[in-house]
Amino acid sequence: EIVLTQSPGTLSLSPGERATLSCRASQSVSSNYLAWYQHKPGQAPRLLIYGASSRAAGIPDRFSGSGSGTDFTLTISRLEPEDSAVYYCQRYGGAPFTFGQGTKLEIK
Amino acid sequence: QVHLVESGGGVVQPGRSLRLSCEASGFTFSSYGIHWFRQAPGKGLEWVAVIFYDGSKKYYVDSVEGRFTISRDNSKNMVSLQMNSLRAEDTALYYCARFNSLSAFDIWGQGTRVTVSS
């Protein structure tokens, strides 16, 4: 089973700054079947990025994904207060569809 | 509009059963696999089960294998999760989500809460 490890656990930044979130896989993620989700309390998770670097429909271009193999990055530029959330990476190439443990992003 | 709505959550004693439902609208339901996920209090997201678009294949996370059963009725745009022999560690907010082979899990419901407690 592929294990996804996200870092840092918590990130505290100011509006307008850039956030860089990391997701490292214990084995290569096939065909870059790697997605990123934003999850706010009381809301459904929201798909941000799929295929490691493709933005989902309606997602602002402030959100970008990169990486391949075992190392992936979610970058959020020009942070806004509403970006406060927990961000998860997930592999979706087959069962089990595991998530990383999440990175909590706080906007000061 | 594309929607998934979960229902059936509640408070149940350990060892008892509960059946969750996920009703879809706004898309061709029979073309998509549907998954269940959960989030235990203070924890991250966990994948629970999947049923393929035609019901031909089903997979489960190890911790629920043999206790949970996923099924679907494409005529009713509905997926169900039958949960038997519930344990305290099954306490969570349960979400269903649509799997889009082009773009991962693109539609999620708002979740239904399950509490297993005596």
Coordinates of C-alpha atoms in Angstrom, one line a residue, chain B residues 43-112:
Chain B
K43 CA -8.8 12.8 12.1
G44 CA -8.2 13.0 8.4
L45 CA -10.1 11.7 5.4
E46 CA -10.3 7.9 4.9
W47 CA -11.5 6.0 1.9
V48 CA -14.1 3.3 2.8
A49 CA -15.5 1.6 -0.2
V50 CA -16.2 1.8 -3.9
I51 CA -18.8 0.3 -6.3
F52 CA -18.2 0.4 -10.0
Y53 CA -20.6 2.1 -12.4
D54 CA -22.4 -1.1 -13.2
G55 CA -22.1 -2.7 -9.8
S56 CA -19.7 -5.3 -11.2
K57 CA -16.9 -4.6 -8.8
K58 CA -16.7 -3.6 -5.1
Y59 CA -13.7 -2.9 -2.9
Y60 CA -13.3 -2.0 0.7
V61 CA -10.7 -0.7 3.1
D62 CA -9.4 -3.6 5.2
S63 CA -10.9 -2.3 8.5
V64 CA -14.5 -2.7 7.2
E65 CA -14.1 -5.8 5.0
G66 CA -16.7 -8.4 5.9
R67 CA -18.8 -5.9 8.0
F68 CA -19.8 -3.3 5.4
T69 CA -21.5 -3.9 2.0
I70 CA -21.9 -1.4 -0.7
S71 CA -24.6 -1.7 -3.3
R72 CA -26.4 0.4 -6.0
D73 CA -29.7 0.7 -7.7
N74 CA -29.1 2.6 -11.0
S75 CA -32.9 2.8 -11.6
K76 CA -33.2 4.9 -8.4
N77 CA -29.8 6.8 -8.7
M78 CA -28.9 5.5 -5.3
V79 CA -25.9 3.9 -3.6
S80 CA -26.2 2.3 -0.2
L81 CA -23.7 1.3 2.5
Q82 CA -24.9 -1.4 4.8
M83 CA -22.9 -1.3 8.0
N84 CA -23.0 -4.3 10.3
S85 CA -21.2 -5.1 13.6
L86 CA -20.5 -1.4 14.1
R87 CA -17.6 -0.4 16.4
A88 CA -16.8 2.7 18.2
E89 CA -14.0 3.4 15.7
D90 CA -16.6 3.6 12.9
T91 CA -17.8 6.8 14.4
A92 CA -17.3 9.4 11.7
L93 CA -18.9 11.8 9.2
Y94 CA -19.5 9.7 6.1
Y95 CA -19.4 11.2 2.6
C96 CA -20.2 9.7 -0.8
A97 CA -18.4 11.0 -3.8
R98 CA -18.5 10.5 -7.6
F99 CA -15.4 9.2 -9.3
N100 CA -14.7 10.8 -12.6
S101 CA -12.0 8.8 -14.4
L102 CA -10.8 12.0 -16.0
S103 CA -10.6 14.1 -12.8
A104 CA -10.7 12.0 -9.6
F105 CA -13.5 12.7 -7.0
D106 CA -15.1 15.8 -8.4
I107 CA -18.5 15.7 -6.7
W108 CA -19.1 15.2 -3.0
G109 CA -22.1 15.1 -0.7
Q110 CA -22.3 17.1 2.5
G111 CA -22.0 14.0 4.7
T112 CA -24.1 12.1 7.2

